[in-house]
N, CA, C and O of each residue as an XYZ file, in Angstrom:
724
protein
N      -3.413     -8.974     20.139
C      -3.980     -7.687     19.751
C      -5.473     -7.730     20.032
O      -6.201     -8.540     19.458
N      -5.914     -6.867     20.904
C      -7.319     -6.795     21.260
C      -7.988     -5.590     20.619
O      -9.065     -5.172     21.044
N      -7.359     -5.039     19.607
C      -7.846     -3.834     18.972
C      -9.183     -4.082     18.272
O      -9.400     -5.129     17.660
N     -10.059     -3.104     18.377
C     -11.306     -3.112     17.639
C     -11.117     -2.170     16.452
O     -10.815     -0.990     16.627
N     -11.294     -2.695     15.264
C     -11.144     -1.907     14.041
C     -12.505     -1.357     13.641
O     -13.384     -2.122     13.245
N     -12.692     -0.053     13.736
C     -13.988      0.549     13.414
C     -14.257      0.550     11.909
O     -15.394      0.767     11.491
N     -13.237      0.311     11.093
C     -13.384      0.348      9.638
C     -13.550     -1.041      9.030
O     -13.648     -1.164      7.809
N     -13.584     -2.072      9.839
C     -13.545     -3.447      9.344
C     -14.822     -3.901      8.653
O     -14.787     -4.856      7.876
N     -15.939     -3.249      8.912
C     -17.178     -3.730      8.314
C     -17.410     -5.172      8.725
O     -17.362     -5.492      9.913
N     -17.663     -6.055      7.750
C     -17.910     -7.462      8.068
C     -16.641     -8.319      8.054
O     -16.721     -9.539      8.197
N     -15.472     -7.693      7.883
C     -14.208     -8.433      7.939
C     -13.988     -8.994      9.336
O     -14.532     -8.482     10.315
N     -13.190    -10.046      9.418
C     -12.805    -10.610     10.708
C     -11.288    -10.538     10.832
O     -10.596    -11.534     10.619
N     -10.764     -9.342     11.181
C      -9.309     -9.178     11.243
C      -8.684     -9.942     12.399
O      -9.265    -10.069     13.476
N      -7.475    -10.449     12.142
C      -6.676    -11.139     13.157
C      -5.272    -10.536     13.113
O      -4.895     -9.935     12.107
N      -4.501    -10.685     14.176
C      -3.141    -10.146     14.154
C      -2.356    -10.705     12.963
O      -2.310    -11.916     12.751
N      -1.753     -9.820     12.207
C      -1.086    -10.240     10.968
C       0.051    -11.220     11.241
O       0.279    -12.131     10.444
N       0.764    -11.053     12.342
C       1.893    -11.944     12.620
C       1.435    -13.374     12.916
O       2.240    -14.304     12.873
N       0.148    -13.551     13.217
C      -0.384    -14.900     13.441
C      -0.895    -15.542     12.154
O      -1.232    -16.726     12.144
N      -0.955    -14.769     11.067
C      -1.480    -15.288      9.800
C      -0.626    -14.815      8.620
O      -1.144    -14.272      7.645
N       0.662    -15.026      8.719
C       1.553    -14.632      7.622
C       1.299    -15.452      6.361
O       1.810    -15.120      5.292
N       0.513    -16.522      6.481
C       0.118    -17.293      5.303
C      -0.828    -16.504      4.397
O      -1.064    -16.904      3.257
N      -1.370    -15.389      4.889
C      -2.288    -14.566      4.097
C      -1.575    -13.446      3.332
O      -2.227    -12.600      2.720
N      -0.241    -13.441      3.366
C       0.538    -12.437      2.637
C       1.689    -13.131      1.913
O       2.130    -14.197      2.343
N       2.184    -12.544      0.818
C       3.324    -13.156      0.127
C       4.627    -12.955      0.915
O       4.685    -12.146      1.841
N       5.651    -13.691      0.541
C       6.920    -13.691      1.273
C       7.528    -12.298      1.483
O       7.947    -12.000      2.601
N       7.599    -11.419      0.449
C       8.212    -10.107      0.702
C       7.466     -9.309      1.777
O       8.082     -8.577      2.551
N       6.157     -9.451      1.818
C       5.350     -8.745      2.809
C       5.572     -9.366      4.190
O       5.730     -8.644      5.175
N       5.585    -10.690      4.267
C       5.827    -11.369      5.541
C       7.185    -10.982      6.114
O       7.303    -10.716      7.310
N       8.207    -10.951      5.267
C       9.555    -10.595      5.731
C       9.578     -9.178      6.288
O      10.195     -8.934      7.325
N       8.914     -8.242      5.617
C       8.890     -6.851      6.093
C       8.110     -6.731      7.400
O       8.509     -5.981      8.290
N       7.009     -7.457      7.522
C       6.199     -7.389      8.739
C       6.944     -7.928      9.952
O       6.764     -7.433     11.065
N       7.776     -8.937      9.744
C       8.519     -9.530     10.865
C       9.472     -8.540     11.518
O       9.827     -8.708     12.685
N       9.890     -7.516     10.793
C      10.834     -6.532     11.338
C      10.214     -5.158     11.543
O      10.897     -4.238     11.995
N       8.932     -4.998     11.220
C       8.278     -3.695     11.309
C       7.951     -3.335     12.752
O       7.248     -4.077     13.438
N       8.458     -2.202     13.208
C       8.119     -1.679     14.523
C       6.626     -1.328     14.512
O       6.197     -0.486     13.723
N       5.857     -1.946     15.355
C       4.422     -1.701     15.395
C       3.608     -2.777     14.703
O       2.387     -2.656     14.606
N       4.259     -3.835     14.217
C       3.530     -4.913     13.536
C       2.486     -5.551     14.444
O       1.516     -6.135     13.962
N       2.680     -5.442     15.752
C       1.692     -5.982     16.687
C       0.390     -5.177     16.660
O      -0.600     -5.583     17.269
N       0.386     -4.042     15.961
C      -0.813     -3.205     15.813
C      -1.426     -3.343     14.416
O      -2.287     -2.551     14.033
N      -0.982     -4.343     13.663
C      -1.436     -4.566     12.296
C      -2.260     -5.849     12.251
O      -1.943     -6.826     12.930
N      -3.317     -5.834     11.445
C      -4.180     -7.004     11.307
C      -4.301     -7.370      9.834
O      -3.959     -6.585      8.950
N      -4.792     -8.573      9.593
C      -5.057     -9.050      8.239
C      -6.398     -9.774      8.260
O      -6.806    -10.343      9.272
N      -7.065     -9.736      7.122
C      -8.340    -10.445      7.003
C      -8.445    -11.052      5.610
O      -8.157    -10.386      4.615
N      -8.860    -12.317      5.538
C      -9.074    -12.918      4.218
C     -10.293    -12.288      3.559
O     -11.253    -11.913      4.232
N     -10.244    -12.177      2.227
C     -11.382    -11.676      1.463
C     -11.550    -12.533      0.212
O     -10.675    -13.330     -0.127
N     -12.650    -12.367     -0.453
C     -12.882    -12.995     -1.746
C     -12.000    -12.264     -2.760
O     -12.169    -11.063     -2.967
N     -11.076    -12.966     -3.384
C     -10.127    -12.341     -4.311
C     -10.818    -11.634     -5.468
O     -10.259    -10.691     -6.026
N     -12.001    -12.059     -5.837
C     -12.716    -11.399     -6.935
C     -13.274    -10.041     -6.517
O     -13.761     -9.282     -7.355
N     -13.202     -9.734     -5.213
C     -13.693     -8.454     -4.692
C     -12.557     -7.563     -4.189
O     -12.787     -6.676     -3.367
N     -11.347     -7.788     -4.670
C     -10.192     -7.044     -4.180
C     -10.165     -5.584     -4.622
O      -9.611     -4.740     -3.919
N     -10.756     -5.274     -5.778
C     -10.761     -3.882     -6.231
C     -11.511     -3.029     -5.215
O     -12.545     -3.442     -4.691
N     -10.992     -1.854     -4.944
C     -11.426     -1.039     -3.813
C     -12.933     -0.818     -3.745
O     -13.537     -1.068     -2.702
N     -13.545     -0.363     -4.813
C     -14.975     -0.045     -4.768
C     -15.812     -1.295     -4.474
O     -16.731     -1.256     -3.656
N     -15.488     -2.394     -5.142
C     -16.224     -3.631     -4.912
C     -15.997     -4.151     -3.498
O     -16.925     -4.615     -2.836
N     -14.747     -4.065     -3.046
C     -14.404     -4.500     -1.691
C     -15.231     -3.723     -0.661
O     -15.884     -4.317      0.197
N     -15.196     -2.402     -0.754
C     -15.896     -1.563      0.228
C     -17.403     -1.824      0.217
O     -18.030     -1.910      1.273
N     -17.977     -1.950     -0.973
C     -19.419     -2.198     -1.076
C     -19.796     -3.545     -0.460
O     -20.795     -3.645      0.252
N     -19.005     -4.572     -0.730
C     -19.335     -5.911     -0.246
C     -19.104     -6.070      1.259
O     -19.935     -6.648      1.960
N     -17.974     -5.555      1.753
C     -17.608     -5.786      3.153
C     -18.044     -4.668      4.103
O     -17.878     -4.794      5.316
N     -18.601     -3.569      3.564
C     -19.094     -2.496      4.422
C     -17.999     -1.666      5.055
O     -18.195     -1.073      6.116
N     -16.865     -1.622      4.417
C     -15.754     -0.807      4.909
C     -15.820      0.556      4.220
O     -16.085      0.618      3.019
N     -15.585      1.645      4.950
C     -15.695      2.971      4.323
C     -14.594      3.219      3.276
O     -13.416      2.953      3.516
N     -15.005      3.728      2.132
C     -14.067      4.056      1.066
C     -13.000      5.037      1.559
O     -11.841      4.950      1.153
N     -13.384      5.955      2.418
C     -12.456      6.972      2.924
C     -11.363      6.388      3.814
O     -10.387      7.074      4.116
N     -11.511      5.124      4.242
C     -10.497      4.479      5.075
C      -9.604      3.550      4.269
O      -8.706      2.914      4.820
N      -9.846      3.469      2.968
C      -9.019      2.621      2.109
C      -7.916      3.459      1.486
O      -8.153      4.565      1.002
N      -6.712      2.914      1.506
C      -5.577      3.594      0.874
C      -5.025      2.678     -0.210
O      -4.814      1.486      0.014
N      -4.799      3.245     -1.370
C      -4.276      2.483     -2.491
C      -2.789      2.736     -2.664
O      -2.295      3.844     -2.459
N      -2.096      1.684     -3.045
C      -0.676      1.774     -3.342
C      -0.514      1.676     -4.854
O      -0.884      0.674     -5.464
N       0.039      2.719     -5.445
C       0.336      2.691     -6.873
C       1.846      2.774     -7.049
O       2.527      3.522     -6.347
N       2.352      2.005     -7.983
C       3.778      2.016     -8.267
C       4.007      2.922     -9.464
O       3.390      2.756    -10.516
N       4.897      3.875     -9.287
C       5.213      4.838    -10.333
C       6.654      4.620    -10.776
O       7.545      4.392     -9.958
N       6.864      4.694    -12.089
C       8.208      4.608    -12.665
C       8.548      5.983    -13.224
O       7.829      6.509    -14.072
N       9.634      6.555    -12.751
C      10.116      7.844    -13.248
C      11.386      7.618    -14.043
O      12.275      6.878    -13.620
N      11.466      8.261    -15.197
C      12.614      8.027    -16.077
C      13.323      9.340    -16.392
O      12.690     10.353    -16.686
N      14.639      9.297    -16.324
C      15.499     10.396    -16.760
C      16.645      9.734    -17.505
O      17.462      9.029    -16.913
N      16.699      9.970    -18.811
C      17.702      9.296    -19.628
C      17.458      7.800    -19.591
O      16.339      7.342    -19.821
N      18.502      7.039    -19.301
C      18.375      5.583    -19.218
C      18.051      5.092    -17.817
O      17.854      3.895    -17.608
N      17.995      5.998    -16.865
C      17.765      5.608    -15.473
C      16.276      5.626    -15.136
O      15.574      6.599    -15.412
N      15.806      4.524    -14.530
C      14.412      4.418    -14.095
C      14.407      4.296    -12.575
O      15.123      3.476    -11.999
N      13.591      5.122    -11.941
C      13.421      5.074    -10.489
C      11.958      4.728    -10.200
O      11.045      5.274    -10.821
N      11.753      3.824     -9.262
C      10.401      3.432     -8.873
C      10.075      3.983     -7.492
O      10.956      4.224     -6.666
N       8.788      4.173     -7.272
C       8.299      4.580     -5.957
C       6.951      3.925     -5.723
O       6.161      3.753     -6.652
N       6.696      3.562     -4.480
C       5.372      3.115     -4.057
C       4.680      4.346     -3.488
O       5.220      4.998     -2.595
N       3.507      4.669     -3.986
C       2.806      5.892     -3.584
C       1.483      5.537     -2.929
O       0.688      4.783     -3.489
N       1.249      6.079     -1.743
C       0.046      5.773     -0.966
C      -0.873      6.985     -0.898
O      -0.509      8.040     -0.380
N      -2.077      6.803     -1.437
C      -3.093      7.847     -1.380
C      -4.418      7.215     -0.961
O      -4.648      6.025     -1.179
N      -5.280      8.024     -0.360
C      -6.608      7.522     -0.030
C      -7.342      7.155     -1.310
O      -7.114      7.762     -2.357
N      -8.210      6.177     -1.231
C      -8.954      5.717     -2.406
C      -9.851      6.810     -2.979
O     -10.263      6.731     -4.136
N     -10.148      7.811     -2.192
C     -10.996      8.911     -2.648
C     -10.196     10.012     -3.342
O     -10.762     11.026     -3.751
N      -8.872      9.817     -3.479
C      -7.998     10.837     -4.057
C      -7.198     10.245     -5.216
O      -7.163      9.030     -5.407
N      -6.561     11.122     -5.980
C      -5.724     10.692     -7.103
C      -4.292     11.162     -6.865
O      -4.057     12.269     -6.380
N      -3.350     10.305     -7.214
C      -1.931     10.649     -7.071
C      -1.513     11.606     -8.184
O      -1.910     11.434     -9.336
N      -0.724     12.600     -7.842
C      -0.214     13.580     -8.811
C       1.081     13.037     -9.422
O       2.179     13.434     -9.035
N       0.930     12.130    -10.377
C       2.070     11.431    -10.974
C       2.980     12.376    -11.748
O       4.200     12.328    -11.591
N       2.400     13.231    -12.580
C       3.223     14.069    -13.458
C       3.657     15.390    -12.849
O       4.320     16.193    -13.506
N       3.289     15.618    -11.607
C       3.707     16.829    -10.917
C       4.619     16.487     -9.751
O       5.836     16.381     -9.903
N       4.014     16.320     -8.594
C       4.743     16.108     -7.346
C       5.611     14.847     -7.379
O       6.774     14.893     -6.978
N       5.069     13.733     -7.845
C       5.828     12.477     -7.836
C       6.990     12.548     -8.823
O       8.107     12.148     -8.495
N       6.734     13.052    -10.027
C       7.799     13.171    -11.037
C       8.947     14.018    -10.500
O      10.114     13.662    -10.664
N       8.620     15.129     -9.865
C       9.664     15.999     -9.304
C      10.423     15.301     -8.182
O      11.648     15.402     -8.111
N       9.707     14.592     -7.302
C      10.366     13.896     -6.185
C      11.323     12.819     -6.695
O      12.359     12.565     -6.079
N      10.977     12.184     -7.822
C      11.833     11.145     -8.400
C      12.925     11.729     -9.303
O      13.736     10.991     -9.862
N      12.939     13.050     -9.439
C      13.899     13.727    -10.315
C      13.873     13.089    -11.706
O      14.901     12.707    -12.265
N      12.659     12.992    -12.237
C      12.457     12.338    -13.534
C      11.923     13.339    -14.551
O      11.228     14.294    -14.202
N      12.253     13.107    -15.787
C      11.679     13.912    -16.872
C      10.271     13.431    -17.205
O       9.405     14.216    -17.591
N      10.061     12.120    -17.047
C       8.778     11.517    -17.366
C       8.432     10.524    -16.261
O       9.292      9.780    -15.790
N       7.171     10.521    -15.856
C       6.711      9.565    -14.843
C       5.371      9.001    -15.281
O       4.552      9.696    -15.883
N       5.164      7.731    -14.969
C       3.893      7.089    -15.287
C       3.700      5.903    -14.348
O       4.630      5.471    -13.667
N       2.481      5.392    -14.329
C       2.242      4.193    -13.547
C       3.093      3.076    -14.145
O       3.145      2.921    -15.365
N       3.754      2.306    -13.299
C       4.584      1.196    -13.779
C       3.684      0.150    -14.431
O       2.530     -0.022    -14.040
N       4.219     -0.533    -15.412
C       3.469     -1.574    -16.100
C       3.160     -2.725    -15.149
O       3.923     -2.998    -14.221
N       2.041     -3.391    -15.387
C       1.599     -4.473    -14.512
C       2.655     -5.573    -14.386
O       3.019     -5.950    -13.272
N       3.148     -6.086    -15.504
C       4.126     -7.179    -15.450
C       5.394     -6.759    -14.719
O       5.967     -7.544    -13.963
N       5.832     -5.527    -14.941
C       7.026     -5.001    -14.279
C       6.796     -4.900    -12.769
O       7.654     -5.286    -11.975
N       5.644     -4.382    -12.389
C       5.321     -4.223    -10.961
C       5.298     -5.574    -10.257
O       5.875     -5.724     -9.181
N       4.639     -6.547    -10.854
C       4.552     -7.890    -10.268
C       5.948     -8.506    -10.145
O       6.280     -9.088     -9.113
N       6.754     -8.381    -11.182
C       8.102     -8.961    -11.165
C       8.988     -8.302    -10.115
O       9.747     -8.987     -9.430
N       8.903     -6.986     -9.982
C       9.776     -6.268     -9.054
C       9.364     -6.415     -7.590
O      10.210     -6.353     -6.698
N       8.073     -6.609     -7.342
C       7.586     -6.652     -5.961
C       7.339     -8.055     -5.425
O       7.368     -8.257     -4.211
N       7.097     -9.028     -6.298
C       6.712    -10.361     -5.838
C       5.294    -10.392     -5.306
O       4.936    -11.278     -4.529
N       4.480     -9.422     -5.724
C       3.097     -9.320     -5.269
C       2.154     -9.495     -6.445
O       2.570     -9.468     -7.603
N       0.868     -9.676     -6.130
C      -0.158     -9.791     -7.164
C      -0.679     -8.409     -7.520
O      -0.886     -7.567     -6.646
N      -0.890     -8.185     -8.811
C      -1.468     -6.928     -9.252
C      -2.888     -6.840     -8.706
O      -3.643     -7.809     -8.773
N      -3.245     -5.695     -8.174
C      -4.550     -5.541     -7.544
C      -4.484     -5.759     -6.043
O      -5.481     -5.591     -5.341
N      -3.304     -6.135     -5.549
C      -3.116     -6.327     -4.116
C      -1.824     -5.671     -3.648
O      -1.373     -5.914     -2.529
N      -1.229     -4.844     -4.496
C       0.067     -4.229     -4.185
C      -0.022     -3.441     -2.885
O      -1.001     -2.736     -2.637
N       1.000     -3.568     -2.068
C       1.093     -2.879     -0.791
C       2.489     -2.275     -0.671
O       3.427     -2.773     -1.294
N       2.645     -1.212      0.115
C       3.992     -0.670      0.308
C       4.845     -1.541      1.233
O       6.068     -1.406      1.274
N       4.190     -2.429      1.967
C       4.892     -3.298      2.912
C       5.628     -4.368      2.106
O       4.998     -5.239      1.506
N       6.953     -4.304      2.091
C       7.728     -5.318      1.384
C       8.175     -4.934     -0.013
O       8.709     -5.778     -0.734
N       7.971     -3.673     -0.424
C       8.504     -3.268     -1.728
C      10.031     -3.243     -1.633
O      10.577     -3.222     -0.530
N      10.728     -3.243     -2.773
C      12.198     -3.205     -2.723
C      12.718     -2.075     -1.831
O      12.190     -0.963     -1.839
N      13.754     -2.385     -1.072
C      14.269     -1.474     -0.044
C      14.773     -0.148     -0.595
O      14.808      0.843      0.134
N      15.167     -0.109     -1.870
C      15.680      1.144     -2.419
C      14.579      2.038     -2.995
O      14.875      3.114     -3.515
N      13.336      1.617     -2.914
C      12.224      2.453     -3.377
C      11.770      3.393     -2.271
O      11.636      2.972     -1.122
N      11.531      4.662     -2.600
C      10.856      5.501     -1.609
C       9.384      5.093     -1.531
O       8.785      4.676     -2.522
N       8.828      5.221     -0.353
C       7.400      5.019     -0.158
C       6.834      6.404      0.120
O       6.988      6.945      1.216
N       6.180      6.966     -0.882
C       5.665      8.320     -0.806
C       4.230      8.269     -0.296
O       3.376      7.609     -0.889
N       3.971      8.961      0.795
C       2.697      8.854      1.501
C       2.036     10.225      1.573
O       2.663     11.209      1.964
N       0.764     10.277      1.190
C       0.042     11.546      1.314
C      -0.157     11.846      2.802
O      -0.254     10.927      3.615
N      -0.218     13.136      3.156
C      -0.429     13.492      4.567
C      -1.702     12.873      5.152
O      -1.745     12.539      6.336
N      -2.727     12.723      4.328
C      -3.989     12.157      4.802
C      -3.827     10.697      5.209
O      -4.412     10.258      6.200
N      -3.040      9.949      4.454
C      -2.775      8.550      4.777
C      -1.926      8.464      6.045
O      -2.219      7.668      6.937
N      -0.887      9.272      6.123
C       0.009      9.240      7.285
C      -0.736      9.546      8.583
O      -0.403      8.996      9.633
N      -1.732     10.411      8.517
C      -2.462     10.839      9.719
C      -3.640      9.947     10.074
O      -4.239     10.117     11.136
N      -3.985      9.008      9.218
C      -5.171      8.188      9.450
C      -4.992      7.240     10.639
O      -3.971      6.559     10.730
N      -5.963      7.186     11.548
C      -5.845      6.273     12.691
C      -6.006      4.811     12.283
O      -5.479      3.916     12.944
N      -6.737      4.571     11.190
C      -6.967      3.217     10.684
C      -7.046      3.270      9.164
O      -7.667      4.164      8.591
N      -6.410      2.303      8.528
C      -6.441      2.197      7.074
C      -6.617      0.743      6.669
O      -6.214     -0.171      7.389
N      -7.221      0.546      5.513
C      -7.232     -0.771      4.888
C      -6.396     -0.633      3.624
O      -6.654      0.230      2.784
N      -5.386     -1.501      3.500
C      -4.484     -1.472      2.351
C      -4.367     -2.884      1.783
O      -4.790     -3.858      2.406
N      -3.791     -2.974      0.604
C      -3.535     -4.277      0.014
C      -2.588     -5.079      0.883
O      -1.887     -4.534      1.736
N      -2.579     -6.386      0.651
C      -1.728     -7.279      1.444
C      -0.614     -7.913      0.611
O       0.211     -8.665      1.130
N      -0.601     -7.603     -0.681
C       0.352     -8.245     -1.575
C      -0.285     -9.345     -2.410
O       0.284     -9.800     -3.402
N      -1.489     -9.770     -1.988
C      -2.285    -10.720     -2.780
C      -3.709    -10.165     -2.861
O      -4.074     -9.259     -2.112
N      -4.494    -10.710     -3.763
C      -5.875    -10.250     -3.900
C      -6.797    -10.893     -2.873
O      -7.926    -10.433     -2.699
N      -6.355    -11.931     -2.197
C      -7.206    -12.689     -1.292
C      -7.195    -12.250      0.158
O      -7.707    -12.970      1.015
N      -6.627    -11.089      0.461
C      -6.668    -10.571      1.832
C      -6.422     -9.066      1.819
O      -5.989     -8.497      0.817
N      -6.707     -8.439      2.950
C      -6.452     -7.008      3.149
C      -5.755     -6.836      4.487
O      -5.954     -7.618      5.417
N      -4.932     -5.794      4.565
C      -4.237     -5.449      5.801
C      -4.896     -4.223      6.412
O      -5.254     -3.281      5.705
N      -5.053     -4.241      7.722
C      -5.555     -3.100      8.479
C      -4.383     -2.561      9.283
O      -3.740     -3.302     10.026
N      -4.105     -1.274      9.136
C      -2.894     -0.696      9.710
C      -3.116      0.776     10.060
O      -3.741      1.503      9.289
N      -2.618      1.219     11.201
C      -2.666      2.649     11.506
C      -1.655      3.399     10.638
O      -0.606      2.854     10.295
N      -1.965      4.631     10.286
C      -1.066      5.433      9.466
C       0.311      5.615     10.084
O       1.314      5.629      9.371
N       0.368      5.757     11.419
C       1.672      5.960     12.052
C       2.555      4.713     11.953
O       3.779      4.833     11.930
N       1.961      3.527     11.894
C       2.750      2.308     11.711
C       3.221      2.218     10.260
O       4.358      1.825     10.000
N       2.372      2.572      9.338
C       2.751      2.603      7.923
C       3.974      3.502      7.717
O       4.846      3.198      6.903
N       4.028      4.585      8.443
C       5.141      5.537      8.312
C       6.451      4.987      8.875
O       7.500      5.599      8.675
N       6.418      3.858      9.568
C       7.636      3.242     10.087
C       8.312      2.331      9.064
O       9.387      1.790      9.323
N       7.677      2.161      7.896
C       8.295      1.361      6.834
C       9.571      2.041      6.351
O       9.631      3.267      6.262
N      10.577      1.252      6.044
C      11.825      1.796      5.512
C      11.528      2.559      4.234
O      10.891      2.028      3.324
N      11.984      3.790      4.161
C      11.792      4.606      2.969
C      10.513      5.416      2.953
O      10.275      6.161      2.003
N       9.668      5.292      3.995
C       8.409      6.033      4.018
C       8.662      7.508      4.308
O       9.426      7.866      5.205
N       8.003      8.344      3.528
C       8.089      9.788      3.740
C       6.770     10.433      3.345
O       6.142     10.047      2.360
N       6.364     11.417      4.128
C       5.174     12.177      3.780
C       5.543     13.134      2.657
O       6.564     13.818      2.726
N       4.712     13.180      1.629
C       4.951     14.061      0.493
C       3.728     14.966      0.321
O       2.729     14.552     -0.268
N       3.804     16.202      0.835
C       2.674     17.131      0.677
C       2.336     17.314     -0.802
O       3.224     17.386     -1.651
N       1.053     17.387     -1.089
C       0.601     17.570     -2.460
C       0.577     16.296     -3.281
O       0.270     16.340     -4.473
N       0.896     15.158     -2.671
C       0.937     13.880     -3.393
C      -0.419     13.561     -4.014
O      -0.491     13.033     -5.123
N      -1.496     13.886     -3.292
C      -2.841     13.577     -3.807
C      -3.652     14.858     -3.938
O      -4.810     14.815     -4.354
């Protein structure tokens, strides 16, 4: 991959398939089968700077190019449905409106930290839609889907993934959800 990432700031991205040691197993497994993975990069970061605002300030990456993955749990009766939701870091996910309706839930909220970590095999603060359970929808805001370059979590706090929006949309279960953010 000879791609130049204009959003990388001081990061030194490398092809993700050459550094699967920088992502947890569920993410590595998903990347190995992702159409377009050759257009995805990863870069190590200081894990203490994984939170979006601190990351962007330290590494010089634009906040508008960062997309956050939040896990939402929707409940109807005894049934709980989870979704990975992707919105730009400059926007907020509409959990109790659009997401709740899409999950056909009476109540929706951000999933608990321990539950999210257990279900995904990822570190909290590094959650990514790449490698979430196959039966989860990946709900993507139109802005994220259309982005030519994004920085997203890698599944751990010690690295970030750089990915075009169109490649993100090739994940199993990915769908654009208008009004998500």
